[in-house]
CSV table of C-alpha atoms in Angstrom, one decimal:
chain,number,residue,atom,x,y,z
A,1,UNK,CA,0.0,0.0,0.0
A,2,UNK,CA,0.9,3.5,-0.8
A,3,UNK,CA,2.4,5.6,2.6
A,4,UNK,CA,1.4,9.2,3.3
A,5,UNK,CA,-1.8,9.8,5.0
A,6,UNK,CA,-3.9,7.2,2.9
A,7,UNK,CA,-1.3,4.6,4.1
A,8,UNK,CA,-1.3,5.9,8.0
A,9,UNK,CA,-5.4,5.3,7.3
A,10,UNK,CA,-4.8,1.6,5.9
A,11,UNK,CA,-5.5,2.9,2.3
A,12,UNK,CA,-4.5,3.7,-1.1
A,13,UNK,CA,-5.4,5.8,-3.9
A,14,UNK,CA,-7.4,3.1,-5.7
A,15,UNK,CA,-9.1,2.2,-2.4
A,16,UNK,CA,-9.9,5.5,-1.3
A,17,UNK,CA,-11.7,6.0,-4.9
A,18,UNK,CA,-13.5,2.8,-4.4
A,19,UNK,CA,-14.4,3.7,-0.9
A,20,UNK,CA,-16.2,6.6,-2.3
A,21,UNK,CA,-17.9,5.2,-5.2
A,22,UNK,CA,-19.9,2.8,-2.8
A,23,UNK,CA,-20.1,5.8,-0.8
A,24,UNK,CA,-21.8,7.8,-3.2
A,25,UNK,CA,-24.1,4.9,-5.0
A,26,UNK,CA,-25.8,3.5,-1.6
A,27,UNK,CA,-26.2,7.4,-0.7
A,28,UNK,CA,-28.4,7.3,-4.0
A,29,UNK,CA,-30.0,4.3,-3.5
A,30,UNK,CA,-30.9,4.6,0.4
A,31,UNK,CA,-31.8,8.5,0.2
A,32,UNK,CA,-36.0,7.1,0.2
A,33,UNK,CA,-35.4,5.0,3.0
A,34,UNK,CA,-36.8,7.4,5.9
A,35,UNK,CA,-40.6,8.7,3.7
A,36,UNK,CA,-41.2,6.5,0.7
A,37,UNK,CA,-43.6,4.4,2.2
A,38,UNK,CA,-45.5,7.1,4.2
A,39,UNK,CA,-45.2,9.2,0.4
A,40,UNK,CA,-46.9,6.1,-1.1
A,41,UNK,CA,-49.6,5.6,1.3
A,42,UNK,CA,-51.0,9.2,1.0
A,43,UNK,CA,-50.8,8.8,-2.1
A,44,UNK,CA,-53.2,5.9,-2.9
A,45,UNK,CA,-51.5,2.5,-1.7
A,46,UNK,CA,-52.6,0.9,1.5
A,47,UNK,CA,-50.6,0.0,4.8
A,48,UNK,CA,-50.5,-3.4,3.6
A,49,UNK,CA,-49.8,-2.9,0.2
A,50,UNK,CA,-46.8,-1.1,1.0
A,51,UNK,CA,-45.5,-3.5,3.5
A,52,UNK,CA,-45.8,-6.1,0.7
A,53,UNK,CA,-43.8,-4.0,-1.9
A,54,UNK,CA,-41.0,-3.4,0.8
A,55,UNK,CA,-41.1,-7.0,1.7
A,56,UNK,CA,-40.8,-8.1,-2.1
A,57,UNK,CA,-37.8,-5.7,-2.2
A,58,UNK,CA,-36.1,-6.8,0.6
A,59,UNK,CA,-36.7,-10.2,-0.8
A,60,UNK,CA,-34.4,-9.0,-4.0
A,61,UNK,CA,-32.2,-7.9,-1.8
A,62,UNK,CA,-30.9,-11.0,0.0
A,63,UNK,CA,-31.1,-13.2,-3.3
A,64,UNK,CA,-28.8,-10.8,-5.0
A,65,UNK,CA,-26.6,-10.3,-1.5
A,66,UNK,CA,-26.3,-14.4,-1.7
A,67,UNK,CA,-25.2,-14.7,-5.1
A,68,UNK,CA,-22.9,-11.6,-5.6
A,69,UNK,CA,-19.9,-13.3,-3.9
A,70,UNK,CA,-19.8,-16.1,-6.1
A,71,UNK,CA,-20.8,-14.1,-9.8
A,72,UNK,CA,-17.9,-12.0,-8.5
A,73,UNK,CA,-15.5,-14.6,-8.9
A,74,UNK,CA,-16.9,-16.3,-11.9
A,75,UNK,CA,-17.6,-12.9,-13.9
A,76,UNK,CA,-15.2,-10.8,-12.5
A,77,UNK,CA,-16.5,-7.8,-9.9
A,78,UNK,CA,-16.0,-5.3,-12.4
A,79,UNK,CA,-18.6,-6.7,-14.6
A,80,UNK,CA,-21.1,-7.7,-11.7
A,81,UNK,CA,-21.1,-4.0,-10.4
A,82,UNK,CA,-21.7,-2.6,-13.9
A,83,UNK,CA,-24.8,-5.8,-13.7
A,84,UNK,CA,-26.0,-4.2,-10.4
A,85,UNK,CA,-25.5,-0.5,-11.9
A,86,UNK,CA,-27.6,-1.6,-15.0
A,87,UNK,CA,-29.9,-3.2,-13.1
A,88,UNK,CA,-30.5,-0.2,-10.3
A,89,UNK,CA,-31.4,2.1,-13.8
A,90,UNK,CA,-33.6,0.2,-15.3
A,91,UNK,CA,-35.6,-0.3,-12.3
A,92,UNK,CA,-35.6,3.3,-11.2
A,93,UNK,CA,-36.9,4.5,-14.4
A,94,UNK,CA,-39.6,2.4,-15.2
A,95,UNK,CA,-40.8,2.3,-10.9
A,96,UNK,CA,-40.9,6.6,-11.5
A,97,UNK,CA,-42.1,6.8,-15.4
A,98,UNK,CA,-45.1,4.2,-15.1
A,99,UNK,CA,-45.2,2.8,-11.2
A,100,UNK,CA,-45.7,6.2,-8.9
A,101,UNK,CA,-47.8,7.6,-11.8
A,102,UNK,CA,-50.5,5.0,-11.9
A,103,UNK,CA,-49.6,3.0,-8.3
A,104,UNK,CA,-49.9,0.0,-10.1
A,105,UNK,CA,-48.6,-2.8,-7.8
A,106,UNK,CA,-48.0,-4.9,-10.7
A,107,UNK,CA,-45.5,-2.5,-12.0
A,108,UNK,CA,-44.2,-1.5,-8.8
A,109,UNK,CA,-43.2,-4.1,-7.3
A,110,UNK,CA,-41.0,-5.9,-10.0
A,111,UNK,CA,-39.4,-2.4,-11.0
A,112,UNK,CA,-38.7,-1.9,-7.0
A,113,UNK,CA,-37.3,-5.3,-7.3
A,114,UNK,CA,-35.1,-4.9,-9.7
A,115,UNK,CA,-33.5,-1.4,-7.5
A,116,UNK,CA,-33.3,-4.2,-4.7
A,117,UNK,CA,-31.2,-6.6,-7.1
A,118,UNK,CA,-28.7,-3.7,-8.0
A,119,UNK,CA,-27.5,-2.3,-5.1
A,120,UNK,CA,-25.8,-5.9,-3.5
A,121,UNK,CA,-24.5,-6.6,-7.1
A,122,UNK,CA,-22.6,-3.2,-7.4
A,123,UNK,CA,-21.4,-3.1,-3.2
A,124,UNK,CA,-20.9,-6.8,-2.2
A,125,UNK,CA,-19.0,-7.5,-5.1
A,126,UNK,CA,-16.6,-4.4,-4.7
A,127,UNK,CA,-16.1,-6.1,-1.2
A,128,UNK,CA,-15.2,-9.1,-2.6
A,129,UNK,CA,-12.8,-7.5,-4.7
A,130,UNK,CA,-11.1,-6.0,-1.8
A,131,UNK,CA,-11.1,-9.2,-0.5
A,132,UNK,CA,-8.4,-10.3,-2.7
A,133,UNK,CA,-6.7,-6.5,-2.9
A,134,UNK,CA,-6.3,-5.6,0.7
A,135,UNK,CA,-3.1,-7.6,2.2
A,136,UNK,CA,-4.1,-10.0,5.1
A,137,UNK,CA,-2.6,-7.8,7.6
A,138,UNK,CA,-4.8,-4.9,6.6
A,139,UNK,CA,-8.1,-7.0,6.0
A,140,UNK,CA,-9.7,-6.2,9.1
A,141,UNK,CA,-9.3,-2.0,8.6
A,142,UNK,CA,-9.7,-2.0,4.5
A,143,UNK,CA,-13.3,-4.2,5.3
A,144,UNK,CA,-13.8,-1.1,8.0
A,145,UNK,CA,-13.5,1.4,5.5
A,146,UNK,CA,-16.0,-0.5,3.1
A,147,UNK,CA,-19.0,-1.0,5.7
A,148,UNK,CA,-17.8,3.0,6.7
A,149,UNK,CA,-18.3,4.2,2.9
A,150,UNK,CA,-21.9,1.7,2.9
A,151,UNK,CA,-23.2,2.5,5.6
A,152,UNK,CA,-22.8,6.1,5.9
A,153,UNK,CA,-24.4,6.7,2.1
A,154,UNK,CA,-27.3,4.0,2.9
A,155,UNK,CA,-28.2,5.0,6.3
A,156,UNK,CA,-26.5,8.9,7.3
A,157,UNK,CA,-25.6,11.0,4.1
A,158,UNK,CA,-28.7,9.4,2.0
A,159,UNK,CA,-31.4,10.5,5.1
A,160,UNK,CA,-29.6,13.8,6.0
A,161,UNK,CA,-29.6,14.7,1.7
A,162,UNK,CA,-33.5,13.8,1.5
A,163,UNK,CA,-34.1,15.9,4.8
A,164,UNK,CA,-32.8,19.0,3.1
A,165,UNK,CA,-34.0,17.8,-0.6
A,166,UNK,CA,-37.3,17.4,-0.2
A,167,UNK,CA,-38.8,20.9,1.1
A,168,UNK,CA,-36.9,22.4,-2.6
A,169,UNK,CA,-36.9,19.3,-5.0
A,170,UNK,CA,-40.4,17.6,-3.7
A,171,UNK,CA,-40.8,13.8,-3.5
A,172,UNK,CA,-40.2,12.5,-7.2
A,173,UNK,CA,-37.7,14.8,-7.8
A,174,UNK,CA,-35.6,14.1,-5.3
A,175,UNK,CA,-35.9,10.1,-6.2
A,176,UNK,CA,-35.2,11.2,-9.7
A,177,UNK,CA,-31.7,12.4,-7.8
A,178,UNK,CA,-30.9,9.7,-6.8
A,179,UNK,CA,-29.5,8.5,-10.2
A,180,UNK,CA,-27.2,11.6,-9.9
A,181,UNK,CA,-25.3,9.9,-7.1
A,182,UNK,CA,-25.6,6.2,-8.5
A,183,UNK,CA,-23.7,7.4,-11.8
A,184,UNK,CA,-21.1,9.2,-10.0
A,185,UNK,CA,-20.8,6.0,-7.5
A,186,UNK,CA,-20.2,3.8,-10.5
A,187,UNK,CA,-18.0,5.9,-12.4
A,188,UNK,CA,-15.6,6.3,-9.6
A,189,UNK,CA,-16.1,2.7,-8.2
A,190,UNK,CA,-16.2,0.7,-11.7
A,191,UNK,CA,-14.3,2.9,-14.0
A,192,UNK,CA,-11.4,5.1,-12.1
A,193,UNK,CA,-10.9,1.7,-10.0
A,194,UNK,CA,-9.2,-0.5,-12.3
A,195,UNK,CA,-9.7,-4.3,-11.5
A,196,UNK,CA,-7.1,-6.5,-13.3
A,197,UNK,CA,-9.1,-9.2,-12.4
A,198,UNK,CA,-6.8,-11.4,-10.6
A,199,UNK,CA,-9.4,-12.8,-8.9
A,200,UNK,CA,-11.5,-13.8,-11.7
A,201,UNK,CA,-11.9,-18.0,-11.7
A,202,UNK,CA,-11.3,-19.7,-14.8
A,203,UNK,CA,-14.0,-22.5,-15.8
A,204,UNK,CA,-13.2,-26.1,-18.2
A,205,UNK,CA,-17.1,-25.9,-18.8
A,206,UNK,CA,-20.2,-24.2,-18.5
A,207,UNK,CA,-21.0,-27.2,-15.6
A,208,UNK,CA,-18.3,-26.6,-13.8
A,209,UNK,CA,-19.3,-23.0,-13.6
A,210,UNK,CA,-22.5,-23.6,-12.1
A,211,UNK,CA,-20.7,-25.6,-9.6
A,212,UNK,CA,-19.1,-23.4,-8.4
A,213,UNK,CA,-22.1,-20.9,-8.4
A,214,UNK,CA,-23.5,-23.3,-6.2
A,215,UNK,CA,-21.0,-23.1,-3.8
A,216,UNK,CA,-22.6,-19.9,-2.1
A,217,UNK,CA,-25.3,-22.5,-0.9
A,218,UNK,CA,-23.3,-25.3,-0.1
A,219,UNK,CA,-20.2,-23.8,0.9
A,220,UNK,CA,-22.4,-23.5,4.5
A,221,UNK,CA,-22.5,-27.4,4.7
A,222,UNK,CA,-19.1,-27.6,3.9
A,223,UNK,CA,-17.5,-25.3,6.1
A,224,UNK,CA,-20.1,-25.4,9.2
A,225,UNK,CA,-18.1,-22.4,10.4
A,226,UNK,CA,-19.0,-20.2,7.6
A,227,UNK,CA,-22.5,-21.2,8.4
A,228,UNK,CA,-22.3,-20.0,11.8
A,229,UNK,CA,-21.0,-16.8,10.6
A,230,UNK,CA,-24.2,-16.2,7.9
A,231,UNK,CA,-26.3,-16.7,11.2
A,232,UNK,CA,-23.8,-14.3,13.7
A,233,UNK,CA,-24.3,-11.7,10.1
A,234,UNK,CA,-27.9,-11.9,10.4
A,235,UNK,CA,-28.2,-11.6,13.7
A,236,UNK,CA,-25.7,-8.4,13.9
A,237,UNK,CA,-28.1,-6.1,12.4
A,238,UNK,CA,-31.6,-7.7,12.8
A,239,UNK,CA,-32.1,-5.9,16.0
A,240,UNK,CA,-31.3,-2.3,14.5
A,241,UNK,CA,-33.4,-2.8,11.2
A,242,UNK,CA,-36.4,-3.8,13.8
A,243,UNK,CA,-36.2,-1.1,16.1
A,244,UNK,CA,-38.0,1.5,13.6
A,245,UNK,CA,-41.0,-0.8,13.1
A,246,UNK,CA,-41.7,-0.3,17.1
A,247,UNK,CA,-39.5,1.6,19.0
A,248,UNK,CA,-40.6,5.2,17.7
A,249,UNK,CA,-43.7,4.7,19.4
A,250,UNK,CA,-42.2,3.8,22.8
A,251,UNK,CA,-39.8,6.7,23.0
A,252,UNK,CA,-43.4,9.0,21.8
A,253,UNK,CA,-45.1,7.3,24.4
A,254,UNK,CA,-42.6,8.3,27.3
A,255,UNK,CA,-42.3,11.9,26.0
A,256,UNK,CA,-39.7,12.3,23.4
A,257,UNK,CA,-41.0,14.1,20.2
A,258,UNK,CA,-41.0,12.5,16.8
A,259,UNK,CA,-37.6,15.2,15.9
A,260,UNK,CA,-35.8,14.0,19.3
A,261,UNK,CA,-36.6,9.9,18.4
A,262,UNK,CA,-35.2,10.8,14.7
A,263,UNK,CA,-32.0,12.4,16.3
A,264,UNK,CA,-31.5,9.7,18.3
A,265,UNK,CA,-31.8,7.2,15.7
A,266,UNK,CA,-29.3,9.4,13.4
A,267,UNK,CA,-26.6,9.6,16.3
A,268,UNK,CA,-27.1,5.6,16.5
A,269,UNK,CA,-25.8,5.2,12.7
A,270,UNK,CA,-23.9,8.0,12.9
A,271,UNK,CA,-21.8,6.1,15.8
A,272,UNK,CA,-21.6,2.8,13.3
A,273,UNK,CA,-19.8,4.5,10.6
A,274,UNK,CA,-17.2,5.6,12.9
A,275,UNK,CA,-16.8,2.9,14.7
A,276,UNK,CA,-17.2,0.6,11.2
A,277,UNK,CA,-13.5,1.6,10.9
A,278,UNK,CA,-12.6,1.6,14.4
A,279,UNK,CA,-13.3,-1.8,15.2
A,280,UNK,CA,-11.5,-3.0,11.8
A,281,UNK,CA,-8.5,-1.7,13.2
A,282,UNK,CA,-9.1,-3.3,16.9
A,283,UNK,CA,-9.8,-6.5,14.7
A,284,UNK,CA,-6.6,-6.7,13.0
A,285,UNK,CA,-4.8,-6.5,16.2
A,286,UNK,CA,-6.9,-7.8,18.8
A,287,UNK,CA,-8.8,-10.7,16.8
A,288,UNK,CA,-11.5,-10.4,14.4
A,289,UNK,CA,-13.9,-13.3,16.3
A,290,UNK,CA,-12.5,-11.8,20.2
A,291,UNK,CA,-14.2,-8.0,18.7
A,292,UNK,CA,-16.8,-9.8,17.2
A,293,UNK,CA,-17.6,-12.0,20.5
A,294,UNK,CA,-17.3,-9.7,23.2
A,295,UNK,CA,-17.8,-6.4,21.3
A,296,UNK,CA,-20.2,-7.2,19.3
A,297,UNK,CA,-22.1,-9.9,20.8
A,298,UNK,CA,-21.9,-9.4,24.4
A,299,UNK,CA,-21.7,-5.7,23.9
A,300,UNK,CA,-25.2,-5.2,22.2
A,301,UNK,CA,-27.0,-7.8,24.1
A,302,UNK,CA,-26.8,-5.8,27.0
A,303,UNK,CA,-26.6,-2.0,24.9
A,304,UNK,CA,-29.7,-2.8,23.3
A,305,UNK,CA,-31.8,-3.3,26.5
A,306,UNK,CA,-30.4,0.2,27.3
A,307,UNK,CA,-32.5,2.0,24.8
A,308,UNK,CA,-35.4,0.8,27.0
A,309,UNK,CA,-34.7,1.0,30.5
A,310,UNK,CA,-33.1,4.3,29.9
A,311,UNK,CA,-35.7,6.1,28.8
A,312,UNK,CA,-38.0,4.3,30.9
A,313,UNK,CA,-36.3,5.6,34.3
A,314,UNK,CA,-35.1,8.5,33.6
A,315,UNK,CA,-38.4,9.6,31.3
A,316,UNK,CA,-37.5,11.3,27.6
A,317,UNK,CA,-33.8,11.9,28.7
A,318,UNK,CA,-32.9,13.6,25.3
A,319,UNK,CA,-28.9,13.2,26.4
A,320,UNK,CA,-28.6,10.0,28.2
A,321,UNK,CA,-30.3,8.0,25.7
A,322,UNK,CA,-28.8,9.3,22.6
A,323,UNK,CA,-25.4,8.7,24.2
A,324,UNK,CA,-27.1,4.7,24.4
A,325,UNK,CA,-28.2,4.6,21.0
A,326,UNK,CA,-24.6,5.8,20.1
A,327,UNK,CA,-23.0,3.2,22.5
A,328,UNK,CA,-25.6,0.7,21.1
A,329,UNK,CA,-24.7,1.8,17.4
A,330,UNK,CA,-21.0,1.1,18.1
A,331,UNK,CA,-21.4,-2.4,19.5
A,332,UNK,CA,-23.5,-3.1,16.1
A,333,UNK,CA,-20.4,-1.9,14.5
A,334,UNK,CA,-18.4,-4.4,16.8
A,335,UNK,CA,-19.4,-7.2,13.8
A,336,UNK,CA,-17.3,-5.0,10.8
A,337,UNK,CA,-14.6,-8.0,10.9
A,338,UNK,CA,-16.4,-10.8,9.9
A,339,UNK,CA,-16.3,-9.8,6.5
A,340,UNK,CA,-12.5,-10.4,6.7
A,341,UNK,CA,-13.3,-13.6,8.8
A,342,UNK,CA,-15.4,-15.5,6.4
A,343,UNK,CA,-13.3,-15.2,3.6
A,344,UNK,CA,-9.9,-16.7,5.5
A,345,UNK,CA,-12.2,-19.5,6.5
A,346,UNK,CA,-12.9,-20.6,3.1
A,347,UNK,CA,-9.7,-19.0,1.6
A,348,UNK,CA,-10.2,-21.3,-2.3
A,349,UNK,CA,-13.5,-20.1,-1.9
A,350,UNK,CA,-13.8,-16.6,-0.7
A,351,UNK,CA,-16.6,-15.5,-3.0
A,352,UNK,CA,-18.4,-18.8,-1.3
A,353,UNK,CA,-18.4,-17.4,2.0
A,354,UNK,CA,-18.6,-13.7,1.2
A,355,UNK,CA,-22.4,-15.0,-0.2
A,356,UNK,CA,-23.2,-16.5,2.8
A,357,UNK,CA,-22.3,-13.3,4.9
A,358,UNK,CA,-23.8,-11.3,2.0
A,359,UNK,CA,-26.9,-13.9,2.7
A,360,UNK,CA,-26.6,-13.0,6.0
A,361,UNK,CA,-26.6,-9.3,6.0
A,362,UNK,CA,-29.7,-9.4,3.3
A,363,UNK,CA,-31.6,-11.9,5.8
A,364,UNK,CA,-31.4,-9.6,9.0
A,365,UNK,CA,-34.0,-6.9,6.7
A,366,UNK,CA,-36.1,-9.8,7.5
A,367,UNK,CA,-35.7,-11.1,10.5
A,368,UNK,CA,-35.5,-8.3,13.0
A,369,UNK,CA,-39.4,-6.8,11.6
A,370,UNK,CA,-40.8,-10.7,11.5
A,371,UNK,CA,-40.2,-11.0,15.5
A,372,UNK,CA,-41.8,-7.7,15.9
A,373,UNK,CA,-44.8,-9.4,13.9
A,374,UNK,CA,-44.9,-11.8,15.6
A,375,UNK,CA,-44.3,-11.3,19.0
A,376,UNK,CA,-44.9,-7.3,19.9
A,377,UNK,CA,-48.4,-8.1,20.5
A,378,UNK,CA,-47.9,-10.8,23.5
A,379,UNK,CA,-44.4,-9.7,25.1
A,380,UNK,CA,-44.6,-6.2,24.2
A,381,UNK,CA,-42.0,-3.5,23.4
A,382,UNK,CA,-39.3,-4.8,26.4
A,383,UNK,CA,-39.9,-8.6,25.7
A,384,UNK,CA,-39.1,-7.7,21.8
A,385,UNK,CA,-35.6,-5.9,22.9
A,386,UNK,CA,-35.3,-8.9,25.2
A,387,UNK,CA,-36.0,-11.2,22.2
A,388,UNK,CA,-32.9,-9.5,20.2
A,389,UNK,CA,-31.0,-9.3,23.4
A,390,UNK,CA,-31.0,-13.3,23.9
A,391,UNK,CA,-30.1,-13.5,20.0
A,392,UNK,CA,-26.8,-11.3,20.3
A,393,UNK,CA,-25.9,-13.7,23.5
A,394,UNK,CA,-26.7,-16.6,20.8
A,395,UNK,CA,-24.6,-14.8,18.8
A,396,UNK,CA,-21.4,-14.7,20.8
A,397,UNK,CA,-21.7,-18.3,21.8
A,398,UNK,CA,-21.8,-19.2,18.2
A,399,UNK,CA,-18.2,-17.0,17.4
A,400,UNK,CA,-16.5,-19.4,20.5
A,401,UNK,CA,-17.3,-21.8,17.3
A,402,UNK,CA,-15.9,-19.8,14.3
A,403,UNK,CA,-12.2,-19.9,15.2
A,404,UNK,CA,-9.2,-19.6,11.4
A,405,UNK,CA,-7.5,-22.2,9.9
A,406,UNK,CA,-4.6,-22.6,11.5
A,407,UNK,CA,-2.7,-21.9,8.5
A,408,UNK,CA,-4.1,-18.6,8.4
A,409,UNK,CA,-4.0,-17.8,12.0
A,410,UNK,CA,0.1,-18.3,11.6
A,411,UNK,CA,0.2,-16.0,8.6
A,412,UNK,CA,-1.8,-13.3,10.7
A,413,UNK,CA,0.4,-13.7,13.5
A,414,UNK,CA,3.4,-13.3,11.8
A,415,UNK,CA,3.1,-10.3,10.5
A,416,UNK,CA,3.6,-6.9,12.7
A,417,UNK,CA,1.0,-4.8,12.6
A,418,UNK,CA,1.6,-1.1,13.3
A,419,UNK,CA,-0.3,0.4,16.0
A,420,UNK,CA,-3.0,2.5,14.9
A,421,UNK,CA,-2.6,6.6,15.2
């Protein structure tokens, strides 16, 4: 890696332009995230209608999550984004031209769907790609910076853009913005960051190329411990993705207002990016599955029951329970180095296991709302937070599990790694 400040920060020119890239396309495609369903509903759908479209979507989203390890080695990530890029267009157009106009569900949700297929395509496969880039050393803190660039576009720069868009742009325009940010993603992600494609397989036969495909379904069977680590993924950030289907209520209910609840929750994802990066760094030195076990699983099994007793003794304490949510928010963050994990457990088959995580990450859109539908009306808001609570201590017994090769436990180990600044 290059030295100077990029090389202090565990990057290089071609990561940092990568980095930013992602950065840039989740910021387009998570910029809706926080209204378009409300939007939709006032404007002719129904509760349920809406819930199906989102659920059809997030449906998209873990198939093309699985796959996008595996297509990334057989295709090359480089052509996989520009699939995902292609893919995220098409969609976009035809959902705004023809599927807000008329709210026809039978438009809207394939050309949603197609949106939902894009983005994993384009950002898991550039993750895969730095996979193979980053030295083994440096895996921990390059994967940082990836979930730093993904997360703050999809969940902080996206939200904060739409919050000052729509009162000037209005709701369709500021959607039609979002292909703005997706093209400038993709240039500097796809085009400016060359990929010599190294890491491309090579195939004897069409069959032995859908073999290997295969492998980001049976690669769990085969390596139990990557497995256990598509569960530990979906796990990580079920509890955060359920919190807005029930938890705004709550905080309502004891006295916040709906501006103080959507504060809070921005300082909780705010405190992820940061510590996205942090904790890749404590990972590379400390242990990825020791920062995933104790930090991350221990550490939001008891931070997440924080964002209800806090409030609930102390009433709507605007301070203390914003500094939980961003203590909570940190500890999600605590997961960041299984995605250099999973790969060194399956080391011939990387893009294997970075579909299962992928899998993983795509799964927890469904998981954490389902045990609010399920359960919220028997155990209530605390027995839901206890729910994800016992899951993150599930979660951290399953990492005792998930220990490297001891091949590539020696390699780590023998290599000094500076201390970070």
């Amino acid at each position: 890696m290059n030295q100077g400040l990029l090389g202090k920060l565990g990057l290089d020119t071609k990561m940092a332009v990568g980095f930013l890239g992602v950065l840039l396309f989740m910021m387009g495609d998570g910029l809706e995230l926080g209204w378009l369903s409300s939007y939709l509903i006032d404007n002719g759908l129904s509760m349920q209608q809406s819930a199906l479209l989102f659920s059809v979507y997030g449906f998209a989203v873990a198939i093309a999550a699985w796959f996008s390890g595996v297509l990334a080695e057989v295709m090359g990530p480089k052509k996989v984004m520009t699939i995902g890029l292609i893919l995220f267009v098409v969609g976009t157009l035809i959902f705004l031209l023809v599927g807000i106009p008329t709210m026809n569900l039978a438009i809207m949700i394939p050309t949603y769907s197609l949106r939902g297929l894009g983005y994993p395509l384009f950002a898991y496969s550039f993750l895969v790609w730095l996979s193979y880039y980053a030295p083994q050393e440096r895996l921990g803190t390059a994967v940082g910076w990836f979930w730093v660039s993904f997360a703050a576009g999809l969940n902080v720069l996206g939200a904060y853009y739409s919050s000052f868009a729509l009162p000037y742009l209005g709701e369709m325009k500021t959607l039609w913005s979002a292909l703005i940010f997706v093209a400038i993603g993709a240039f500097l992600a796809i085009y400016l960051n060359k990929d010599d494609g190294s890491n491309r397989r090579t195939f004897e036969s069409k069959l032995d190329m859908f073999k290997y495909i295969s492998k980001g379904i049976t690669i769990a069977f085969e390596r139990p411990k990557v497995g256990l680590g598509g569960i530990v993924r979906t796990i990580n950030t079920a509890g955060a993705y359920g919190l807005v289907v029930f938890l705004p209520a709550f905080m309502m209910d004891v006295g916040f207002t709906r501006t103080e609840w959507l504060q809070i929750y921005g300082a909780l994802w705010t405190s992820n990016v940061v510590f996205n990066l942090i904790w890749g760094m404590v990972g590379d030195r400390f242990g990825w599955r020791n920062t995933v076990m104790w930090f991350g699983g221990v550490g939001c099994a008891v931070t997440i029951l924080g964002l209800y007793y806090v409030p609930f003794f102390l009433g709507p304490n605007y301070i203390a329970t914003t500094i939980m949510a961003i203590i909570f928010g940190a500890c999600v963050a605590a997961f960041v180095p299984l995605s250099a994990l999973m790969p060194s457990l399956a080391p011939e088959n990387r893009g294997a296991a970075m579909s299962v995580l992928n899998l993983g990450a795509g799964l927890s859109t469904f998981v954490g709302p389902a045990i609010v539908g399920l359960f919220i009306g028997t155990v209530g808001t605390v027995g839901i937070l206890w729910i994800y609570s016992s899951l993150y201590v599930v979660s951290a017994i399953l990492m005792v599990f998930v220990t490297l090769p001891k091949e590539s436990k020696e390699k780590v180990k023998a290599v000094k790694i500076p201390a970070v600044q």
